[in-house]
Structures are given as C-alpha cells and as structure tokens.
Amino acid sequence: MIVLGIETSCDETGAAVYAAGRGLLAEAVASQTAVHAPFGGIVPELASRDHIAKLAPMLGHVLREAGTDVGELSHVAYTAGPGLVGALMVGASMAESLALALDVPAIGVHHMEGHLLAPMLETPAPGFPFLALLVSGGHSLLVHVEGLGRYSIVGRTLDDAVGEAFDKVARLLELAYPGGPALAALAEHGSAERFALPRPLADRGLNLSFSGLKTAVRLVVEAERASGRLDERTRADIAASFEAAAVDTLVIKCVRALAETGLDRLVVAGGVGANRRLRERLGALAHERGFALHFPRPALCTDNGAMIAYAGACRARAGRAGDARILARPRWSLEELEPPR
Ligand code: KG4
Ligand code: ZN
C-alpha cells in the first residue's frame, strides 16, 4: 500500500508519500506566511489561489523524492475538512481527479483525525487507548481515543481555541503574522512572573476558555501603553506571562482528564503542540507522575501532508474504500467519524 497524502485546509500546502511497512517516503510543506503577512491574517481567496499554484508541482516533487511512480500509488488521501472551503476544494478536486485517472480509491480525511494520528508516525508510536490533547488554531479538544474512529470529546473550548488566543495576543503585542510562534519566541526572553494572569476554569471540569485570558492581556497591554512602559522588556514579560497562563491551563486540564478517564497515556498534537514550554511542562509532569507522553516532532504538530497520508493509510488498511465524490466540509465534528466497519 502506497498512499499519497494532500493537505490544503488552511494556509499550508502539504504533500507526502507513505508506504505501509516502510513509513514515510517523502514529504513537503509550503507555508503561505508571506502571502498573508501583509494582511495580518489569512485571506481565504489568496489561500486557495496559492494552493492551486503550489500543489501540482509539489506532488511531482514528493513522488520523485519517494522514488515512486504515480502508477504505483494504491490510494490518494486528502483533507476533506474542517477548514476553509475554497482551500479544501483545491486538494479535494486534485485528489479525486488523480484517483479517478489512476483508478484507485480517494480517501477524504478529517483534518483533526490527521493531527490525532500524526504521533503514530514517531517511534515509539502510542498504542490505543489514549487521551489526546488537540491544540491548533481552530480547535482545543481533549479526546478519549479508544481506537481508529472511536473518539469521545471530553473537553473543548467554550470560546477561542488556544492557538487563536496565541495569535490574538501576538497581534495585541504588534508581532508579525503568524503570531503564535513569534509570541512563543518573544516569551523566551521574558519573565512569566511579572504579570499575574488568570488560569481560566482551572478549578473545575475539562472544558477550556481563553477569551477571558485574552481580555486580561489586553487590559495589561493598554495599562502599560498608557503609562509609557510598553518597551521591549515589558512586551517580552507580557508574552511570557500569557504563555505561562495558557500552558498551565492546558496542563491542569490534561492532568484532570487523565485522572477522570483513568487513562495513563497522553498524546499531544496540533500546532500549539510545537510550543516549547508546553512540551517541557508536560514532559516534567509525565516523569513525575508516571504517565506515558507522546509528542510528535514540531513539523508533525503543525499542518502537513504526512499526517493525512498516514490517516488515509489507516482508513484504507481498515477497509474503507473511496466515496467517489468530492468531499469538502468546512464544519465537521471529530465525533461524527465512525470506526471502520
Ligand atoms: O495545527 P495548525 O498548524 O493549524 C490548524 O489546524 O489550525 O496550528 C496552527 C496554530 C496557530 O494558531 C499557531 O499560532 C499555533 O498553532 N502555533 C503555536 C506555535 N507554533 C504554532 N502556538 C504556540 N507556540 C508555538 N510554538
Ligand atoms: Zn491543523
């Protein structure tokens, strides 16, 4: 089985070739940062156009690098949602047409299932069951994962996703788009103790909330600016204090969710999984409390084609054939997925 994976749900074009038994043969990701930076955020129409320009050459490139002839592909997997509908349509129509021409099944993959399974590309791969912390720009979920397609969401954000909060706070601090990684970089030079910020809903439940924290940061920024103290040092201290509050909140919820579900394995995935402070805090805690922790390498945390190729291979192995229709679902809950029959 050799699966070509295509990811175009948002602002990264990704492609990869995954072979069962051999692993990842080739992968490539092209970021659209430069396209959207002048606008301070993602412009959906520009995202679609850039995917159109980049995708076909990228497919040729990964196939060459993998040493795979297009005729050897057994499946073409693509992100069918959730995401920006125009962007999704680029990958979906390319994948479905290619599959039709090659007479192989096309597999529409749920983007978050891709993130969820990405840690399994690492060695050692986590075994089922596990608790997943899925933290990206659009989602913040705690998922009880019993097997492929057997997902129960035990905690979710009531407002902003944590990646979105990183991006919004970055904007408050006038950092260039994309904000999350820039904010994390600035936080490295700051003191997390300088500003006391809330750890929202820390005392109860598994749901998350980040809009109050974002407002608290905005008030600090405004107060510091009004008093003429918003210099580099202060901006770094605000970034560090925010990052500490967001990471603490995630850590508290993970610990509670492990206790409540009785699971002893935590898998972290999604773009915010690339955050160094989160990785260090959870790493120390896993050591102290004796739970297993799986973090994919940062490049497998952010959007990529490898996770889509891999999720497609898992679905194909479980016997799921192609639907022979173009799937692009901007909104799609992970809990609507079904285990293979
Ligand atoms: O999974 P992803 O690449 O795309 C989505 O599916 O959303 O996640 C992107 C999100 C963005 O909000 C970005 O700011 C955040 O992940 N992010 C980070 C870091 N790297 C990416 N947030 C905090 N620290 C990082 N190092
Ligand atoms: Zn993503």
GROMACS .gro file of C-alpha atoms and ligand atoms in nm:
model
  368
    1MET     CA    1   0.000   0.000   0.000
    2ILE     CA    2   0.143   0.338  -0.104
    3VAL     CA    3  -0.064   0.643  -0.015
    4LEU     CA    4  -0.026   0.995  -0.145
    5GLY     CA    5  -0.148   1.248   0.116
    6ILE     CA    6  -0.264   1.602   0.035
    7GLU     CA    7  -0.331   1.880   0.287
    8THR     CA    8  -0.480   2.215   0.181
    9SER     CA    9  -0.728   2.300   0.459
   10CYS     CA   10  -0.580   2.631   0.562
   11ASP     CA   11  -0.257   2.819   0.492
   12GLU     CA   12  -0.011   2.536   0.439
   13THR     CA   13   0.015   2.323   0.126
   14GLY     CA   14   0.133   1.976   0.226
   15ALA     CA   15   0.201   1.654   0.039
   16ALA     CA   16   0.358   1.322   0.141
   17VAL     CA   17   0.403   0.964   0.031
   18TYR     CA   18   0.350   0.695   0.296
   19ALA     CA   19   0.414   0.325   0.234
   20ALA     CA   20   0.279   0.059   0.471
   21GLY     CA   21   0.567  -0.125   0.631
   22ARG     CA   22   0.822   0.129   0.511
   23GLY     CA   23   0.691   0.450   0.663
   24LEU     CA   24   0.713   0.800   0.527
   25LEU     CA   25   0.898   0.804   0.194
   26ALA     CA   26   0.883   1.178   0.121
   27GLU     CA   27   0.707   1.489   0.242
   28ALA     CA   28   0.692   1.859   0.163
   29VAL     CA   29   0.519   2.160   0.316
   30ALA     CA   30   0.492   2.510   0.172
   31SER     CA   31   0.382   2.783   0.408
   32GLN     CA   32   0.177   3.080   0.287
   33THR     CA   33   0.310   3.313   0.555
   34ALA     CA   34   0.449   3.561   0.302
   35VAL     CA   35   0.118   3.566   0.109
   36HIS     CA   36  -0.093   3.660   0.413
   37ALA     CA   37   0.155   3.862   0.620
   38PRO     CA   38   0.070   4.199   0.458
   39PHE     CA   39  -0.294   4.148   0.567
   40GLY     CA   40  -0.219   4.040   0.925
   41GLY     CA   41  -0.426   3.723   0.887
   42ILE     CA   42  -0.538   3.457   0.641
   43VAL     CA   43  -0.719   3.582   0.329
   44PRO     CA   44  -0.922   3.276   0.216
   45GLU     CA   45  -0.923   3.360  -0.155
   46LEU     CA   46  -0.546   3.408  -0.159
   47ALA     CA   47  -0.507   3.080   0.028
   48SER     CA   48  -0.700   2.891  -0.242
   49ARG     CA   49  -0.502   3.054  -0.522
   50ASP     CA   50  -0.170   2.974  -0.362
   51HIS     CA   51  -0.269   2.609  -0.309
   52ILE     CA   52  -0.357   2.592  -0.681
   53ALA     CA   53  -0.016   2.729  -0.776
   54LYS     CA   54   0.185   2.507  -0.540
   55LEU     CA   55   0.005   2.175  -0.522
   56ALA     CA   56   0.073   2.015  -0.864
   57PRO     CA   57   0.450   2.086  -0.865
   58MET     CA   58   0.469   1.967  -0.503
   59LEU     CA   59   0.305   1.634  -0.589
   60GLY     CA   60   0.561   1.580  -0.865
   61HIS     CA   61   0.838   1.667  -0.622
   62VAL     CA   62   0.734   1.426  -0.342
   63LEU     CA   63   0.674   1.140  -0.586
   64ARG     CA   64   1.023   1.190  -0.734
   65GLU     CA   65   1.181   1.214  -0.390
   66ALA     CA   66   0.999   0.899  -0.276
   67GLY     CA   67   1.117   0.718  -0.589
   68THR     CA   68   0.755   0.628  -0.651
   69ASP     CA   69   0.595   0.622  -0.992
   70VAL     CA   70   0.247   0.771  -0.988
   71GLY     CA   71   0.116   0.437  -1.119
   72GLU     CA   72   0.237   0.265  -0.801
   73LEU     CA   73   0.001   0.463  -0.578
   74SER     CA   74  -0.269   0.250  -0.418
   75HIS     CA   75  -0.470   0.538  -0.264
   76VAL     CA   76  -0.491   0.916  -0.271
   77ALA     CA   77  -0.582   1.070   0.066
   78TYR     CA   78  -0.675   1.434   0.114
   79THR     CA   79  -0.809   1.663   0.385
   80ALA     CA   80  -1.185   1.679   0.333
   81GLY     CA   81  -1.247   1.917   0.628
   82PRO     CA   82  -1.282   2.102   0.852
   83GLY     CA   83  -1.117   2.410   0.701
   84LEU     CA   84  -1.159   2.693   0.453
   85VAL     CA   85  -1.394   2.564   0.187
   86GLY     CA   86  -1.209   2.709  -0.116
   87ALA     CA   87  -0.877   2.580   0.014
   88LEU     CA   88  -1.026   2.235   0.084
   89MET     CA   89  -1.171   2.222  -0.267
   90VAL     CA   90  -0.825   2.259  -0.423
   91GLY     CA   91  -0.689   1.948  -0.251
   92ALA     CA   92  -1.015   1.757  -0.283
   93SER     CA   93  -1.055   1.811  -0.657
   94MET     CA   94  -0.689   1.735  -0.725
   95ALA     CA   95  -0.704   1.414  -0.519
   96GLU     CA   96  -1.034   1.292  -0.658
   97SER     CA   97  -0.927   1.360  -1.019
   98LEU     CA   98  -0.593   1.191  -0.970
   99ALA     CA   99  -0.758   0.889  -0.807
  100LEU     CA  100  -1.011   0.869  -1.091
  101ALA     CA  101  -0.737   0.884  -1.353
  102LEU     CA  102  -0.531   0.618  -1.172
  103ASP     CA  103  -0.838   0.407  -1.091
  104VAL     CA  104  -0.751   0.391  -0.719
  105PRO     CA  105  -0.965   0.493  -0.419
  106ALA     CA  106  -0.960   0.852  -0.294
  107ILE     CA  107  -0.998   0.890   0.081
  108GLY     CA  108  -1.137   1.209   0.235
  109VAL     CA  109  -0.961   1.250   0.571
  110HIS     CA  110  -1.080   1.452   0.872
  111HIS     CA  111  -0.808   1.710   0.939
  112MET     CA  112  -0.823   1.660   1.316
  113GLU     CA  113  -0.801   1.282   1.278
  114GLY     CA  114  -0.483   1.353   1.082
  115HIS     CA  115  -0.345   1.557   1.375
  116LEU     CA  116  -0.464   1.292   1.619
  117LEU     CA  117  -0.285   1.007   1.441
  118ALA     CA  118   0.033   1.202   1.348
  119PRO     CA  119   0.212   1.099   1.672
  120MET     CA  120   0.190   0.740   1.545
  121LEU     CA  121   0.444   0.827   1.275
  122GLU     CA  122   0.701   0.853   1.555
  123THR     CA  123   0.886   0.571   1.728
  124PRO     CA  124   0.768   0.451   1.972
  125ALA     CA  125   0.415   0.500   1.844
  126PRO     CA  126   0.145   0.537   2.110
  127GLY     CA  127  -0.094   0.243   2.134
  128PHE     CA  128  -0.469   0.276   2.189
  129PRO     CA  129  -0.634   0.381   2.416
  130PHE     CA  130  -0.502   0.726   2.498
  131LEU     CA  131  -0.603   1.078   2.589
  132ALA     CA  132  -0.532   1.329   2.314
  133LEU     CA  133  -0.480   1.700   2.364
  134LEU     CA  134  -0.553   1.851   2.023
  135VAL     CA  135  -0.449   2.213   2.019
  136SER     CA  136  -0.445   2.410   1.695
  137GLY     CA  137  -0.555   2.745   1.557
  138GLY     CA  138  -0.913   2.629   1.520
  139HIS     CA  139  -0.953   2.362   1.788
  140SER     CA  140  -0.877   2.291   2.152
  141LEU     CA  141  -1.000   1.946   2.239
  142LEU     CA  142  -0.941   1.674   2.492
  143VAL     CA  143  -1.034   1.347   2.327
  144HIS     CA  144  -1.069   1.000   2.474
  145VAL     CA  145  -0.936   0.786   2.189
  146GLU     CA  146  -1.028   0.419   2.208
  147GLY     CA  147  -0.931   0.325   1.853
  148LEU     CA  148  -0.948   0.445   1.495
  149GLY     CA  149  -1.269   0.646   1.459
  150ARG     CA  150  -1.367   0.586   1.823
  151TYR     CA  151  -1.337   0.934   1.963
  152SER     CA  152  -1.521   1.093   2.258
  153ILE     CA  153  -1.460   1.460   2.317
  154VAL     CA  154  -1.430   1.500   2.695
  155GLY     CA  155  -1.327   1.867   2.694
  156ARG     CA  156  -1.344   2.153   2.448
  157THR     CA  157  -1.302   2.528   2.440
  158LEU     CA  158  -1.612   2.731   2.511
  159ASP     CA  159  -1.482   3.024   2.305
  160ASP     CA  160  -1.140   3.073   2.140
  161ALA     CA  161  -0.901   2.792   2.050
  162VAL     CA  162  -0.569   2.819   2.232
  163GLY     CA  163  -0.376   2.876   1.905
  164GLU     CA  164  -0.620   3.155   1.821
  165ALA     CA  165  -0.550   3.310   2.164
  166PHE     CA  166  -0.173   3.295   2.093
  167ASP     CA  167  -0.238   3.464   1.756
  168LYS     CA  168  -0.463   3.735   1.905
  169VAL     CA  169  -0.226   3.816   2.190
  170ALA     CA  170   0.057   3.834   1.935
  171ARG     CA  171  -0.144   4.092   1.749
  172LEU     CA  172  -0.200   4.293   2.069
  173LEU     CA  173   0.178   4.297   2.106
  174GLU     CA  174   0.212   4.405   1.742
  175LEU     CA  175   0.402   4.093   1.640
  176ALA     CA  176   0.403   3.996   1.276
  177TYR     CA  177   0.169   3.727   1.144
  178PRO     CA  178   0.173   3.433   1.208
  179GLY     CA  179   0.159   3.532   1.571
  180GLY     CA  180   0.177   3.210   1.776
  181PRO     CA  181   0.538   3.111   1.704
  182ALA     CA  182   0.651   3.478   1.722
  183LEU     CA  183   0.483   3.517   2.061
  184ALA     CA  184   0.647   3.198   2.189
  185ALA     CA  185   0.986   3.325   2.067
  186LEU     CA  186   0.936   3.660   2.244
  187ALA     CA  187   0.826   3.481   2.562
  188GLU     CA  188   1.163   3.303   2.578
  189HIS     CA  189   1.321   3.637   2.677
  190GLY     CA  190   1.055   3.742   2.928
  191SER     CA  191   0.965   3.682   3.290
  192ALA     CA  192   0.645   3.483   3.337
  193GLU     CA  193   0.614   3.608   3.696
  194ARG     CA  194   0.579   3.976   3.617
  195PHE     CA  195   0.206   3.981   3.536
  196ALA     CA  196  -0.048   3.769   3.725
  197LEU     CA  197  -0.295   3.639   3.468
  198PRO     CA  198  -0.592   3.405   3.517
  199ARG     CA  199  -0.586   3.027   3.455
  200PRO     CA  200  -0.946   3.011   3.325
  201LEU     CA  201  -1.174   2.736   3.464
  202ALA     CA  202  -0.871   2.587   3.642
  203ASP     CA  203  -1.079   2.479   3.938
  204ARG     CA  204  -1.345   2.284   3.752
  205GLY     CA  205  -1.424   2.049   3.467
  206LEU     CA  206  -1.245   1.966   3.145
  207ASN     CA  207  -1.368   2.248   2.925
  208LEU     CA  208  -1.137   2.533   2.832
  209SER     CA  209  -1.185   2.905   2.782
  210PHE     CA  210  -0.933   3.155   2.651
  211SER     CA  211  -1.129   3.471   2.573
  212GLY     CA  212  -1.113   3.600   2.934
  213LEU     CA  213  -0.737   3.545   2.942
  214LYS     CA  214  -0.703   3.733   2.614
  215THR     CA  215  -0.905   4.024   2.760
  216ALA     CA  216  -0.688   4.023   3.072
  217VAL     CA  217  -0.380   4.053   2.849
  218ARG     CA  218  -0.541   4.336   2.652
  219LEU     CA  219  -0.603   4.530   2.975
  220VAL     CA  220  -0.239   4.484   3.080
  221VAL     CA  221  -0.116   4.598   2.737
  222GLU     CA  222  -0.340   4.905   2.748
  223ALA     CA  223  -0.234   4.996   3.102
  224GLU     CA  224   0.136   4.957   3.019
  225ARG     CA  225   0.099   5.158   2.700
  226ALA     CA  226  -0.094   5.437   2.879
  227SER     CA  227   0.183   5.470   3.135
  228GLY     CA  228   0.453   5.470   2.865
  229ARG     CA  229   0.610   5.142   2.986
  230LEU     CA  230   0.536   4.920   2.685
  231ASP     CA  231   0.902   4.869   2.597
  232GLU     CA  232   1.073   4.551   2.467
  233ARG     CA  233   1.125   4.412   2.818
  234THR     CA  234   0.760   4.463   2.911
  235ARG     CA  235   0.635   4.310   2.586
  236ALA     CA  236   0.851   4.003   2.648
  237ASP     CA  237   0.724   3.980   3.007
  238ILE     CA  238   0.361   4.003   2.888
  239ALA     CA  239   0.427   3.731   2.628
  240ALA     CA  240   0.589   3.505   2.889
  241SER     CA  241   0.311   3.567   3.142
  242PHE     CA  242   0.043   3.488   2.884
  243GLU     CA  243   0.223   3.177   2.761
  244ALA     CA  244   0.261   3.051   3.119
  245ALA     CA  245  -0.111   3.106   3.188
  246ALA     CA  246  -0.220   2.929   2.867
  247VAL     CA  247   0.020   2.638   2.916
  248ASP     CA  248  -0.069   2.599   3.287
  249THR     CA  249  -0.437   2.584   3.190
  250LEU     CA  250  -0.374   2.309   2.935
  251VAL     CA  251  -0.158   2.114   3.178
  252ILE     CA  252  -0.418   2.135   3.459
  253LYS     CA  253  -0.688   2.005   3.222
  254CYS     CA  254  -0.470   1.720   3.093
  255VAL     CA  255  -0.393   1.601   3.445
  256ARG     CA  256  -0.761   1.615   3.541
  257ALA     CA  257  -0.869   1.437   3.222
  258LEU     CA  258  -0.615   1.157   3.279
  259ALA     CA  259  -0.749   1.112   3.633
  260GLU     CA  260  -1.114   1.118   3.525
  261THR     CA  261  -1.076   0.882   3.230
  262GLY     CA  262  -0.829   0.652   3.409
  263LEU     CA  263  -0.601   0.667   3.103
  264ASP     CA  264  -0.226   0.659   3.152
  265ARG     CA  265  -0.112   0.779   2.810
  266LEU     CA  266  -0.125   1.136   2.681
  267VAL     CA  267  -0.075   1.226   2.316
  268VAL     CA  268  -0.037   1.592   2.219
  269ALA     CA  269  -0.095   1.710   1.863
  270GLY     CA  270  -0.180   2.021   1.661
  271GLY     CA  271   0.016   2.341   1.600
  272VAL     CA  272   0.033   2.452   1.965
  273GLY     CA  273   0.197   2.115   2.036
  274ALA     CA  274   0.509   2.275   1.888
  275ASN     CA  275   0.523   2.509   2.190
  276ARG     CA  276   0.842   2.453   2.387
  277ARG     CA  277   0.703   2.549   2.727
  278LEU     CA  278   0.409   2.310   2.687
  279ARG     CA  279   0.646   2.031   2.586
  280GLU     CA  280   0.873   2.093   2.884
  281ARG     CA  281   0.595   2.124   3.142
  282LEU     CA  282   0.418   1.808   3.028
  283GLY     CA  283   0.750   1.626   2.998
  284ALA     CA  284   0.840   1.703   3.360
  285LEU     CA  285   0.494   1.606   3.481
  286ALA     CA  286   0.490   1.277   3.289
  287HIS     CA  287   0.820   1.188   3.453
  288GLU     CA  288   0.693   1.284   3.799
  289ARG     CA  289   0.354   1.114   3.775
  290GLY     CA  290   0.446   0.820   3.559
  291PHE     CA  291   0.215   0.861   3.262
  292ALA     CA  292   0.334   0.798   2.907
  293LEU     CA  293   0.369   1.111   2.694
  294HIS     CA  294   0.385   1.127   2.314
  295PHE     CA  295   0.467   1.446   2.131
  296PRO     CA  296   0.533   1.433   1.759
  297ARG     CA  297   0.825   1.644   1.635
  298PRO     CA  298   0.718   2.008   1.579
  299ALA     CA  299   0.694   1.961   1.199
  300LEU     CA  300   0.433   1.689   1.254
  301CYS     CA  301   0.241   1.910   1.501
  302THR     CA  302   0.169   2.189   1.255
  303ASP     CA  303  -0.028   2.122   0.934
  304ASN     CA  304   0.139   1.875   0.699
  305GLY     CA  305   0.068   1.617   0.430
  306ALA     CA  306   0.232   1.330   0.619
  307MET     CA  307  -0.046   1.309   0.877
  308ILE     CA  308  -0.306   1.297   0.600
  309ALA     CA  309  -0.121   1.024   0.410
  310TYR     CA  310  -0.089   0.827   0.735
  311ALA     CA  311  -0.454   0.872   0.841
  312GLY     CA  312  -0.557   0.773   0.488
  313ALA     CA  313  -0.342   0.459   0.514
  314CYS     CA  314  -0.503   0.368   0.850
  315ARG     CA  315  -0.850   0.409   0.699
  316ALA     CA  316  -0.751   0.216   0.385
  317ARG     CA  317  -0.599  -0.066   0.591
  318ALA     CA  318  -0.924  -0.089   0.784
  319GLY     CA  319  -1.103  -0.143   0.455
  320ARG     CA  320  -1.257   0.189   0.380
  321ALA     CA  321  -1.299   0.241   0.005
  322GLY     CA  322  -1.325   0.579  -0.165
  323ASP     CA  323  -1.655   0.760  -0.179
  324ALA     CA  324  -1.617   0.862  -0.546
  325ARG     CA  325  -1.743   1.211  -0.468
  326ILE     CA  326  -1.560   1.526  -0.381
  327LEU     CA  327  -1.579   1.593  -0.011
  328ALA     CA  328  -1.515   1.937   0.132
  329ARG     CA  329  -1.676   2.001   0.469
  330PRO     CA  330  -1.587   2.334   0.630
  331ARG     CA  331  -1.753   2.224   0.958
  332TRP     CA  332  -1.714   1.868   1.079
  333SER     CA  333  -1.701   1.733   1.434
  334LEU     CA  334  -1.450   1.462   1.516
  335GLU     CA  335  -1.730   1.274   1.692
  336GLU     CA  336  -1.918   1.231   1.364
  337LEU     CA  337  -1.647   0.993   1.246
  338GLU     CA  338  -1.719   0.623   1.264
  339PRO     CA  339  -1.489   0.332   1.330
  340PRO     CA  340  -1.416   0.112   1.027
  341ARG     CA  341  -1.689  -0.146   0.973
  342KG4     O1  342  -0.240   2.278   1.350
  342KG4     P1  343  -0.203   2.409   1.291
  342KG4     O2  344  -0.076   2.419   1.210
  342KG4     O3  345  -0.319   2.463   1.200
  342KG4     C1  346  -0.454   2.448   1.234
  342KG4     O4  347  -0.510   2.341   1.203
  342KG4     O5  348  -0.503   2.543   1.299
  342KG4     O6  349  -0.199   2.513   1.414
  342KG4     C2  350  -0.172   2.647   1.394
  342KG4     C3  351  -0.177   2.717   1.529
  342KG4     C4  352  -0.167   2.867   1.516
  342KG4     O7  353  -0.267   2.928   1.596
  342KG4     C5  354  -0.027   2.898   1.568
  342KG4     O8  355  -0.018   3.025   1.625
  342KG4     C6  356  -0.007   2.789   1.669
  342KG4     O9  357  -0.067   2.674   1.612
  342KG4     N1  358   0.135   2.764   1.697
  342KG4     C7  359   0.195   2.787   1.815
  342KG4     C8  360   0.331   2.753   1.799
  342KG4     N2  361   0.350   2.710   1.671
  342KG4     C9  362   0.228   2.717   1.609
  342KG4     N3  363   0.144   2.831   1.930
  342KG4    C10  364   0.230   2.842   2.034
  342KG4     N4  365   0.362   2.814   2.028
  342KG4    C11  366   0.417   2.768   1.914
  342KG4     N5  367   0.547   2.739   1.908
  343ZN      ZN  368  -0.426   2.174   1.171
   0.00000   0.00000   0.00000
